[in-house]
PDB file of C-alpha atoms and ligand atoms in Angstrom:
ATOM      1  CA  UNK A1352       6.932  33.331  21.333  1.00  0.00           C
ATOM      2  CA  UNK A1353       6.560  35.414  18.060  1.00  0.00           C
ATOM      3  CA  UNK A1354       6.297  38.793  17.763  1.00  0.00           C
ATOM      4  CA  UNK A1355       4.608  40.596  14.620  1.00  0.00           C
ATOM      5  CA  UNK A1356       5.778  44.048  13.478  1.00  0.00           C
ATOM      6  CA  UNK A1357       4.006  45.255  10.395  1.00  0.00           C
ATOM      7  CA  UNK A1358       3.888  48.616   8.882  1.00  0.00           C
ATOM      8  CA  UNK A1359       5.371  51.303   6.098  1.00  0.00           C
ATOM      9  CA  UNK A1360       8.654  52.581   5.650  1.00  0.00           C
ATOM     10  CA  UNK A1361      10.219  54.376   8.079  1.00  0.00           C
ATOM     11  CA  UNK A1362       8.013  54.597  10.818  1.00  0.00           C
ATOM     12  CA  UNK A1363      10.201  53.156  13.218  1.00  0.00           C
ATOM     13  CA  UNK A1364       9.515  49.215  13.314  1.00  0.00           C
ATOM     14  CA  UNK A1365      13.175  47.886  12.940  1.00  0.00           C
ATOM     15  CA  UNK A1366      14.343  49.508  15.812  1.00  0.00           C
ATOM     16  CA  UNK A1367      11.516  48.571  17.828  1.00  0.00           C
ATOM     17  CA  UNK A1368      11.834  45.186  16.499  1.00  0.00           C
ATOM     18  CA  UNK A1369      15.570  44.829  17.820  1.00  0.00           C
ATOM     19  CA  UNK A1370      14.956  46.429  20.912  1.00  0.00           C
ATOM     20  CA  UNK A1371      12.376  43.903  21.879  1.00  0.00           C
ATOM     21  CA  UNK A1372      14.078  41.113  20.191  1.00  0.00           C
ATOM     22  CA  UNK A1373      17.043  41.851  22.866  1.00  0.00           C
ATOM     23  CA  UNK A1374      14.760  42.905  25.829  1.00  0.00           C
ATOM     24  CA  UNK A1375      13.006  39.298  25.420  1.00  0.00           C
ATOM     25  CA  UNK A1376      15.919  37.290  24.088  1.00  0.00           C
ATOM     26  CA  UNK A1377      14.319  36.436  20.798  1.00  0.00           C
ATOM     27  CA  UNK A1378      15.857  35.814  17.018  1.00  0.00           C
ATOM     28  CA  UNK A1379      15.542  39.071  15.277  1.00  0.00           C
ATOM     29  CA  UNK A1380      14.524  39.089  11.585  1.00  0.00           C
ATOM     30  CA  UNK A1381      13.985  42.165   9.020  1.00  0.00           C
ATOM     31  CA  UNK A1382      12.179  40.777   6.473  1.00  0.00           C
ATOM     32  CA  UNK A1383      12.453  44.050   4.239  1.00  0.00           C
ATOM     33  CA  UNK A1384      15.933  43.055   3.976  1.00  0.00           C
ATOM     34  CA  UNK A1385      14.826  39.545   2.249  1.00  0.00           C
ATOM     35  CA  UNK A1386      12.942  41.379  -0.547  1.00  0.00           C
ATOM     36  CA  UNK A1387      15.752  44.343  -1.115  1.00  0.00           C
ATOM     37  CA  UNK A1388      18.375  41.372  -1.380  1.00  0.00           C
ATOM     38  CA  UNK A1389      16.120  39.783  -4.500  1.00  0.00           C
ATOM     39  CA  UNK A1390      15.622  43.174  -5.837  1.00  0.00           C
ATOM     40  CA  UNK A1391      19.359  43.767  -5.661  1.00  0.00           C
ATOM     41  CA  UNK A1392      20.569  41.146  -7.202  1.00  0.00           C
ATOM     42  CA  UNK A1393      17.801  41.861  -9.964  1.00  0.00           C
ATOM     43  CA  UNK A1394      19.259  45.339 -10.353  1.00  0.00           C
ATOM     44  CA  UNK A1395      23.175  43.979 -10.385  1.00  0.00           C
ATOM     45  CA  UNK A1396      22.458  41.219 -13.185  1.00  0.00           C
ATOM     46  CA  UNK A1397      20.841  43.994 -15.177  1.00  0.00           C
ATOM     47  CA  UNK A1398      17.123  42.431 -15.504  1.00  0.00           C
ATOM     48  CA  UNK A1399      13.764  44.820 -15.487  1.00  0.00           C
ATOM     49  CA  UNK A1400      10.659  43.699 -14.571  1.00  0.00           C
ATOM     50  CA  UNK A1401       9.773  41.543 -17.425  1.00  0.00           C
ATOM     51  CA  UNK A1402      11.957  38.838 -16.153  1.00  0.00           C
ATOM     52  CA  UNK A1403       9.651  37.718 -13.829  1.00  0.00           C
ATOM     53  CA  UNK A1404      10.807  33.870 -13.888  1.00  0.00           C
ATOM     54  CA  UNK A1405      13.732  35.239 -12.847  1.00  0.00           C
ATOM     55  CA  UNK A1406      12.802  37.474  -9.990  1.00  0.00           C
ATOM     56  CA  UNK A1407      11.177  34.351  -8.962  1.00  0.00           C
ATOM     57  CA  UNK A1408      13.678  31.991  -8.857  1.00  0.00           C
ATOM     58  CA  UNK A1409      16.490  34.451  -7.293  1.00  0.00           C
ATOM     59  CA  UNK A1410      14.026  34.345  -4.217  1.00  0.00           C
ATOM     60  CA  UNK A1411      13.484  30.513  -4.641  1.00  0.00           C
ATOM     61  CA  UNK A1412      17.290  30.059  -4.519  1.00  0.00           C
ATOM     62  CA  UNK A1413      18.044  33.177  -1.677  1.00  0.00           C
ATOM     63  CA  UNK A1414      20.044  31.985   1.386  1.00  0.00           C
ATOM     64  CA  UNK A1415      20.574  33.651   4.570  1.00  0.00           C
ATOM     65  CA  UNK A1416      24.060  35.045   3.380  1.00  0.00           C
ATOM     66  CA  UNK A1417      22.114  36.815   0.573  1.00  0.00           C
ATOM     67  CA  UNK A1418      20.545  38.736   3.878  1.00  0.00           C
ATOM     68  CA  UNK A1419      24.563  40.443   4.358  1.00  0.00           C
ATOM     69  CA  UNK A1420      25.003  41.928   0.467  1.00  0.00           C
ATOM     70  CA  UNK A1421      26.477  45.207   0.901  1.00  0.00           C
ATOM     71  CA  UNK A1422      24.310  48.292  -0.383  1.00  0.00           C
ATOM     72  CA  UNK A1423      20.912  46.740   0.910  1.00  0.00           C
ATOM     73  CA  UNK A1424      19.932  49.348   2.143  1.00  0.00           C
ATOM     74  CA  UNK A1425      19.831  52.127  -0.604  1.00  0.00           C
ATOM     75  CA  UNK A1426      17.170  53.582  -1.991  1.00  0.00           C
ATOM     76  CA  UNK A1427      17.229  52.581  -5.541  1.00  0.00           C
ATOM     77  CA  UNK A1428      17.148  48.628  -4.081  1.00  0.00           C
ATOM     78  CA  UNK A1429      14.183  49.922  -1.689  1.00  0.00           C
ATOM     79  CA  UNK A1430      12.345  50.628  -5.033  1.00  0.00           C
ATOM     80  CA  UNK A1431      13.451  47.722  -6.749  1.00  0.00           C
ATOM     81  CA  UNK A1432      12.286  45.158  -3.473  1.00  0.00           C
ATOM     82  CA  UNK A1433       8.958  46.950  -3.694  1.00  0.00           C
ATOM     83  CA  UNK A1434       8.459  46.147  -7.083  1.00  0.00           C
ATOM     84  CA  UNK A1435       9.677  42.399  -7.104  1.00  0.00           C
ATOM     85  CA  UNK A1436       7.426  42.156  -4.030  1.00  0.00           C
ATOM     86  CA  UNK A1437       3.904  42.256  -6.023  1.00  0.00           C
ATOM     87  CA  UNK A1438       5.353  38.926  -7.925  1.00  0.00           C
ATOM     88  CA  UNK A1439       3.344  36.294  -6.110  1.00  0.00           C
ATOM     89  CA  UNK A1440       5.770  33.700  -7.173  1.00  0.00           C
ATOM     90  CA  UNK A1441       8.675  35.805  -5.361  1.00  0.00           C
ATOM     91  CA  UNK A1442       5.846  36.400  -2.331  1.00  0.00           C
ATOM     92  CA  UNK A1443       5.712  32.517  -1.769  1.00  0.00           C
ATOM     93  CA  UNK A1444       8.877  31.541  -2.133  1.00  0.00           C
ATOM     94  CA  UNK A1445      10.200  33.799   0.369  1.00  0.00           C
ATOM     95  CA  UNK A1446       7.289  32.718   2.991  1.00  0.00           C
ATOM     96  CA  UNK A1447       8.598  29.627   3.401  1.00  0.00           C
ATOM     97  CA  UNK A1448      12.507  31.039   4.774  1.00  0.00           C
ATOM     98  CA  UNK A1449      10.339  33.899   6.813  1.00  0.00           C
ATOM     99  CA  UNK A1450       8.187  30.870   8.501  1.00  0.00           C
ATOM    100  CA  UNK A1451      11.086  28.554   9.175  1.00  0.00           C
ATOM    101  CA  UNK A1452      12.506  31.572  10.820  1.00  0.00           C
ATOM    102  CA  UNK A1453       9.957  31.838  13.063  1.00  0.00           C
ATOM    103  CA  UNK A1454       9.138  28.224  13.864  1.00  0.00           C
ATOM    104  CA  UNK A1455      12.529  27.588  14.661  1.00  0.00           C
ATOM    105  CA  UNK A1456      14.635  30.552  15.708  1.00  0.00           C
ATOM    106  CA  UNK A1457      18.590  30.451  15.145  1.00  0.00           C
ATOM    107  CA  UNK A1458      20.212  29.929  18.384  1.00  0.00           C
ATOM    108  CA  UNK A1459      18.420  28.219  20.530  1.00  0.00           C
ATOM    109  CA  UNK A1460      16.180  31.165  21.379  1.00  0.00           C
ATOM    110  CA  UNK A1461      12.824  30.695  22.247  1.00  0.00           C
ATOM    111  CA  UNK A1462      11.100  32.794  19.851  1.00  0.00           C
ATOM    112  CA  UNK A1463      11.201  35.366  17.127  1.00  0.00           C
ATOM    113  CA  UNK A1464      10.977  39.102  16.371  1.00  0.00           C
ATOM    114  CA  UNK A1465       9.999  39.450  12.620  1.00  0.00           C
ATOM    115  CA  UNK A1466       9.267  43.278  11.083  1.00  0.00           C
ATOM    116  CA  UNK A1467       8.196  43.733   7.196  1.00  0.00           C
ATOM    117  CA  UNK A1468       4.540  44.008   5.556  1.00  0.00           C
ATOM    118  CA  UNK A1469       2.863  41.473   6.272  1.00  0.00           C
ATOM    119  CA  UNK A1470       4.003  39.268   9.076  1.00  0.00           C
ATOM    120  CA  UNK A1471       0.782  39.240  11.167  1.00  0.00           C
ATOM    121  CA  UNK A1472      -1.551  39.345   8.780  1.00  0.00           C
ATOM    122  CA  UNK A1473       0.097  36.128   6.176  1.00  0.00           C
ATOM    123  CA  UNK A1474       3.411  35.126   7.769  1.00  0.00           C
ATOM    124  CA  UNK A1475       2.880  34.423  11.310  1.00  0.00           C
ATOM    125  CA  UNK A1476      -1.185  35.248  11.434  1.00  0.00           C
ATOM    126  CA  UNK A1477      -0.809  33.141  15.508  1.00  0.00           C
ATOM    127  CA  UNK A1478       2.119  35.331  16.737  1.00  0.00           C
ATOM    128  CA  UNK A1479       1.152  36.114  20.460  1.00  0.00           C
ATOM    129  CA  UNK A1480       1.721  39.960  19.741  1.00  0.00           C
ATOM    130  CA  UNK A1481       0.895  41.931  16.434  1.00  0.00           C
ATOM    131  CA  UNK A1482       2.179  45.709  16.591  1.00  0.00           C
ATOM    132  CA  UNK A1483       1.291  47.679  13.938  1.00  0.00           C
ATOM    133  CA  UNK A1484       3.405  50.764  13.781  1.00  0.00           C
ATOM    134  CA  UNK A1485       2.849  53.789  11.607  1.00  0.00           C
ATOM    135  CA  UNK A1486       3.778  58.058  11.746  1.00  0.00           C
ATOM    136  CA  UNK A1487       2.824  60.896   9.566  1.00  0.00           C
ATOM    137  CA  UNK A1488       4.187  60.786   6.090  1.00  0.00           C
ATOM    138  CA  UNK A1489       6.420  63.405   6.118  1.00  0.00           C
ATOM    139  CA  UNK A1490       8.388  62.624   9.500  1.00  0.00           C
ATOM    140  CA  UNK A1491       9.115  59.083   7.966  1.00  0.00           C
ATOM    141  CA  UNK A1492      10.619  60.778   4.852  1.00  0.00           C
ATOM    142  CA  UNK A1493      12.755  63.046   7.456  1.00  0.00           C
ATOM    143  CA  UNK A1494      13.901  59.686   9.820  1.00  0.00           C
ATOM    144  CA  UNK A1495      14.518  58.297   6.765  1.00  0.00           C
ATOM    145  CA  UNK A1496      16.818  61.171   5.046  1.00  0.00           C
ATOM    146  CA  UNK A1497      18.391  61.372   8.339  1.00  0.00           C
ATOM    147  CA  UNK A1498      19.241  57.488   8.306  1.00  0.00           C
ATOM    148  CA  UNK A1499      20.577  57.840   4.577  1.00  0.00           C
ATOM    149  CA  UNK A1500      22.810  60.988   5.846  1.00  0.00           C
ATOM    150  CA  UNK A1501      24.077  59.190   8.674  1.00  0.00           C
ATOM    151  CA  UNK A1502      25.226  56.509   6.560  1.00  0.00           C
ATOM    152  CA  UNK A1503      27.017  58.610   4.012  1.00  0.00           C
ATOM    153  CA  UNK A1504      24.791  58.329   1.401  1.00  0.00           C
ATOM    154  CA  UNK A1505      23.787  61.086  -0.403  1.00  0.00           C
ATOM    155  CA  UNK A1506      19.974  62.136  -0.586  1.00  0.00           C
ATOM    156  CA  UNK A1507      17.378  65.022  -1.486  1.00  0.00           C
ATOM    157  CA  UNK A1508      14.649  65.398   0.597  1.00  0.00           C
ATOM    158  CA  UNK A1509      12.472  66.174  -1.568  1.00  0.00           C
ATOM    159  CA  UNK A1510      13.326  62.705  -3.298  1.00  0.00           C
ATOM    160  CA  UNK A1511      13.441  60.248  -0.578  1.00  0.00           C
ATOM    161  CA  UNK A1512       9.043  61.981   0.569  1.00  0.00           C
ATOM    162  CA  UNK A1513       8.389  60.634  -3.017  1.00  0.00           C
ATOM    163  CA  UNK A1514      10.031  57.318  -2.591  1.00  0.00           C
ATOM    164  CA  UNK A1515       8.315  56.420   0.551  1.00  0.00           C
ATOM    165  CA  UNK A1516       4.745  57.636  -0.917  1.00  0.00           C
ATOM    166  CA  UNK A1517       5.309  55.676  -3.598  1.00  0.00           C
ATOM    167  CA  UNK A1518       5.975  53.015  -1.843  1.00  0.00           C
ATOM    168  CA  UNK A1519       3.559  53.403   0.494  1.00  0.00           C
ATOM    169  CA  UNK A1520       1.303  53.246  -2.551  1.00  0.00           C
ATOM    170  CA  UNK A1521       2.479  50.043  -4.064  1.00  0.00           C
ATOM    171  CA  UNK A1522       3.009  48.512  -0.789  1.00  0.00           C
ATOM    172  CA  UNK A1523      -0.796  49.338  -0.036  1.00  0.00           C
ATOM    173  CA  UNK A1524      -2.343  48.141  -3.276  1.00  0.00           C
ATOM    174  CA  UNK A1525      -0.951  45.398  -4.181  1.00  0.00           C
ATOM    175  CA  UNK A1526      -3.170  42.127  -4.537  1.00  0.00           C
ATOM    176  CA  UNK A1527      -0.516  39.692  -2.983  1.00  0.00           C
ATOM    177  CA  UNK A1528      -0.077  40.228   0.946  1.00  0.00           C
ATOM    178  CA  UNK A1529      -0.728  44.121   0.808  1.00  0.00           C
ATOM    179  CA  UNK A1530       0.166  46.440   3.898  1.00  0.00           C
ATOM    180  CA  UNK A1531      -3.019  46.330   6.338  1.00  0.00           C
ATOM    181  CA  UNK A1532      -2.628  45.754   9.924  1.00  0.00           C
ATOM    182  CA  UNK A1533      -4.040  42.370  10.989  1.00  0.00           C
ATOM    183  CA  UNK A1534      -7.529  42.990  13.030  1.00  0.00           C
ATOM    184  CA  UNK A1535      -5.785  41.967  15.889  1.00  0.00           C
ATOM    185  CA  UNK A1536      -2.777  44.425  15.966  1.00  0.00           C
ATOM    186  CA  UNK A1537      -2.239  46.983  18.222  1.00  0.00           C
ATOM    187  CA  UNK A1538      -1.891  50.332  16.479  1.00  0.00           C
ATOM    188  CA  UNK A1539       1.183  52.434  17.424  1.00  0.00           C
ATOM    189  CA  UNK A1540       1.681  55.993  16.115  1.00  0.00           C
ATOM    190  CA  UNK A1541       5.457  57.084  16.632  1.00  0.00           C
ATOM    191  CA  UNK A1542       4.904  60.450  14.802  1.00  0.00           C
ATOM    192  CA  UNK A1543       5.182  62.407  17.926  1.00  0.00           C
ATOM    193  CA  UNK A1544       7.529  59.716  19.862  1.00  0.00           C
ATOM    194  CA  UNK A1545      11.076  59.162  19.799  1.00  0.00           C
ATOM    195  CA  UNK A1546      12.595  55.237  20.495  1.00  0.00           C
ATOM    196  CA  UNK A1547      13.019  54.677  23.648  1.00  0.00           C
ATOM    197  CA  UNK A1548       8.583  55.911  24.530  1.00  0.00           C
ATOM    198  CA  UNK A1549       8.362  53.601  21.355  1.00  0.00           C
ATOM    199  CA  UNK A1550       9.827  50.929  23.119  1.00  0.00           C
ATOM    200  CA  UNK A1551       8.389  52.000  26.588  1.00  0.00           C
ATOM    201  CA  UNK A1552       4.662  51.926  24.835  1.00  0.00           C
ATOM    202  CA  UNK A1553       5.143  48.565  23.387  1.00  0.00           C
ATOM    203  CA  UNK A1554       6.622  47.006  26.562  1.00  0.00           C
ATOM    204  CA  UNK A1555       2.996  48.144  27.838  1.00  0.00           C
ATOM    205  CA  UNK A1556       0.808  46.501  25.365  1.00  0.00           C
ATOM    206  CA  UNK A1557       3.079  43.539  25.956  1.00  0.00           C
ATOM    207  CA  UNK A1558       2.302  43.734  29.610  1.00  0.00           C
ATOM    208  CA  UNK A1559      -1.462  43.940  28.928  1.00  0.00           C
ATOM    209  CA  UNK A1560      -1.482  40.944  27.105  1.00  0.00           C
ATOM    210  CA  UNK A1561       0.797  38.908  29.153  1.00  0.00           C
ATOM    211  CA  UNK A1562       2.941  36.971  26.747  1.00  0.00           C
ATOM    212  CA  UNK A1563       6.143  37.741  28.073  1.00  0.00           C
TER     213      UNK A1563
HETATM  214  O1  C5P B 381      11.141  47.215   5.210  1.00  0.00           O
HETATM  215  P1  C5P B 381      11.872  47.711   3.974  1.00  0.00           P
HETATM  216  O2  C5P B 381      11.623  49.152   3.697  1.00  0.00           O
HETATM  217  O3  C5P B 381      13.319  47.361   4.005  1.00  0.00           O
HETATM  218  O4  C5P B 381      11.224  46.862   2.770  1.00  0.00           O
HETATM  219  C1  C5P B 381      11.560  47.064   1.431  1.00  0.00           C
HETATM  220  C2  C5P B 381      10.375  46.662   0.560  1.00  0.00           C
HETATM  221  O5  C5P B 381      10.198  45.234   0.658  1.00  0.00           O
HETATM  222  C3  C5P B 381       9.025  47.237   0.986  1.00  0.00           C
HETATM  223  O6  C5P B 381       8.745  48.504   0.400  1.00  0.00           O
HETATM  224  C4  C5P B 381       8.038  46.184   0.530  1.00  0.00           C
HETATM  225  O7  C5P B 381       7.663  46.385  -0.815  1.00  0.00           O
HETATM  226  C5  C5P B 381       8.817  44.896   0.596  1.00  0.00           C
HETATM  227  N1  C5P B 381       8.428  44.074   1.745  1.00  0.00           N
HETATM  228  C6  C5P B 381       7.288  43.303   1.623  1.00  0.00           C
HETATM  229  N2  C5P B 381       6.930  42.466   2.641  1.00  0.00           N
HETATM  230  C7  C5P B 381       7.645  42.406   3.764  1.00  0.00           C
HETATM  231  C8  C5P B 381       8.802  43.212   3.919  1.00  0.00           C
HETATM  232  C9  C5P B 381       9.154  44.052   2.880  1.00  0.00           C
HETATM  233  O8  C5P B 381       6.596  43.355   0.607  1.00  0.00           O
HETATM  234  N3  C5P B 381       7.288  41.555   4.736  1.00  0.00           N
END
């Protein structure tokens, strides 16, 4: 059983993601997190964009420890993994690890949860459920300063709303894989919803389709 969560920064598809991952016993796998560890390790050996040939082969050569770097999750590597992400050479070489993960999920479970960009429209296009999951600009950017506070890091509002339109933007237009929702997602606007009707909504559409 697969499980496709697709949509932009912030809107709330992670946690979703684990909470059904855990609700149905699957193998849970944020795929963001496979494109921020390329872009950090781009950032720490000091390379811009230009090196494209190597962008590509640090995510020809990534292994799942790569997935546990500390300071993943900053914003400055968020910008970076959005960048490295148009390369189409650093797009396919990371399919392959996101597809094995799905075929055959660590730990005997029966099935996978993946989150990122495009998991049901290129990764997984015959997972049995495609959410798509999306919320007004400007609440993202709040969740999202929130998260970053929480976590000790420092941030400026104003900075992190022009982070996540920009990478809404890039996300959006770029040739390779861009952010879409497959045609046959299920659209879920958390805007007005906190996690646990997030969770209750999606346990619905997975009732009316009848995969569990
Ligand atoms: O999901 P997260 O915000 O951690 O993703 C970081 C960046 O990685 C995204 O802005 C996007 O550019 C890229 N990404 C992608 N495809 C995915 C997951 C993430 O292009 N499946």
């Amino acid at each position: 059983m697969i499980i496709a969560i697709d949509g932009p920064a912030a809107a709330g598809k992670g946690t979703l993601a684990k909470r059904l991952a855990e609700h149905f016993e699957l193998a849970y796998l944020d795929t963001g997190l496979i494109y921020r560890a390329v872009g950090k390790k781009m950032v720490d050996e000091g390379f811009n964009l230009e090196s494209i040939e190597k962008a590509e082969s640090i995510a020809k050569a990534l292994s799942p420890v790569d997935l546990e770097i500390e300071g993943l999750r900053t914003d400055e590597v968020a910008q970076m993994a959005s960048k490295v992400s148009v390369i189409p050479g650093v797009r396919s070489a990371l399919l392959e690890f996101q597809r094995s993960f799905a075929e055959r999920p660590p730990a005997g479970k029966r099935g996978a949860v993946l989150d990122g960009r495009d998991i049901g429209t290129i990764v997984c296009p015959n997972a049995n459920l495609k959410l798509f999951v999306t919320a007004r600009t400007t609440i993202r950017a709040e969740r999202r300063f929130k998260e970053l506070q929480k976590r000790g890091l420092e941030a400026i509002y104003a900075r992190v709303l022009e982070d996540i339109k920009e990478r809404d933007a890039r996300d959006s237009s770029r040739s390779a894989s861009p952010l879409e929702p497959a045609s046959d997602a299920y659209q879920l606007d958390t805007s007005a919803l906190d996690s646990n009707q997030v969770f209750a909504e999606a346990l619905e559409i997975v009732e009316a389709v009848g995969i569990s």
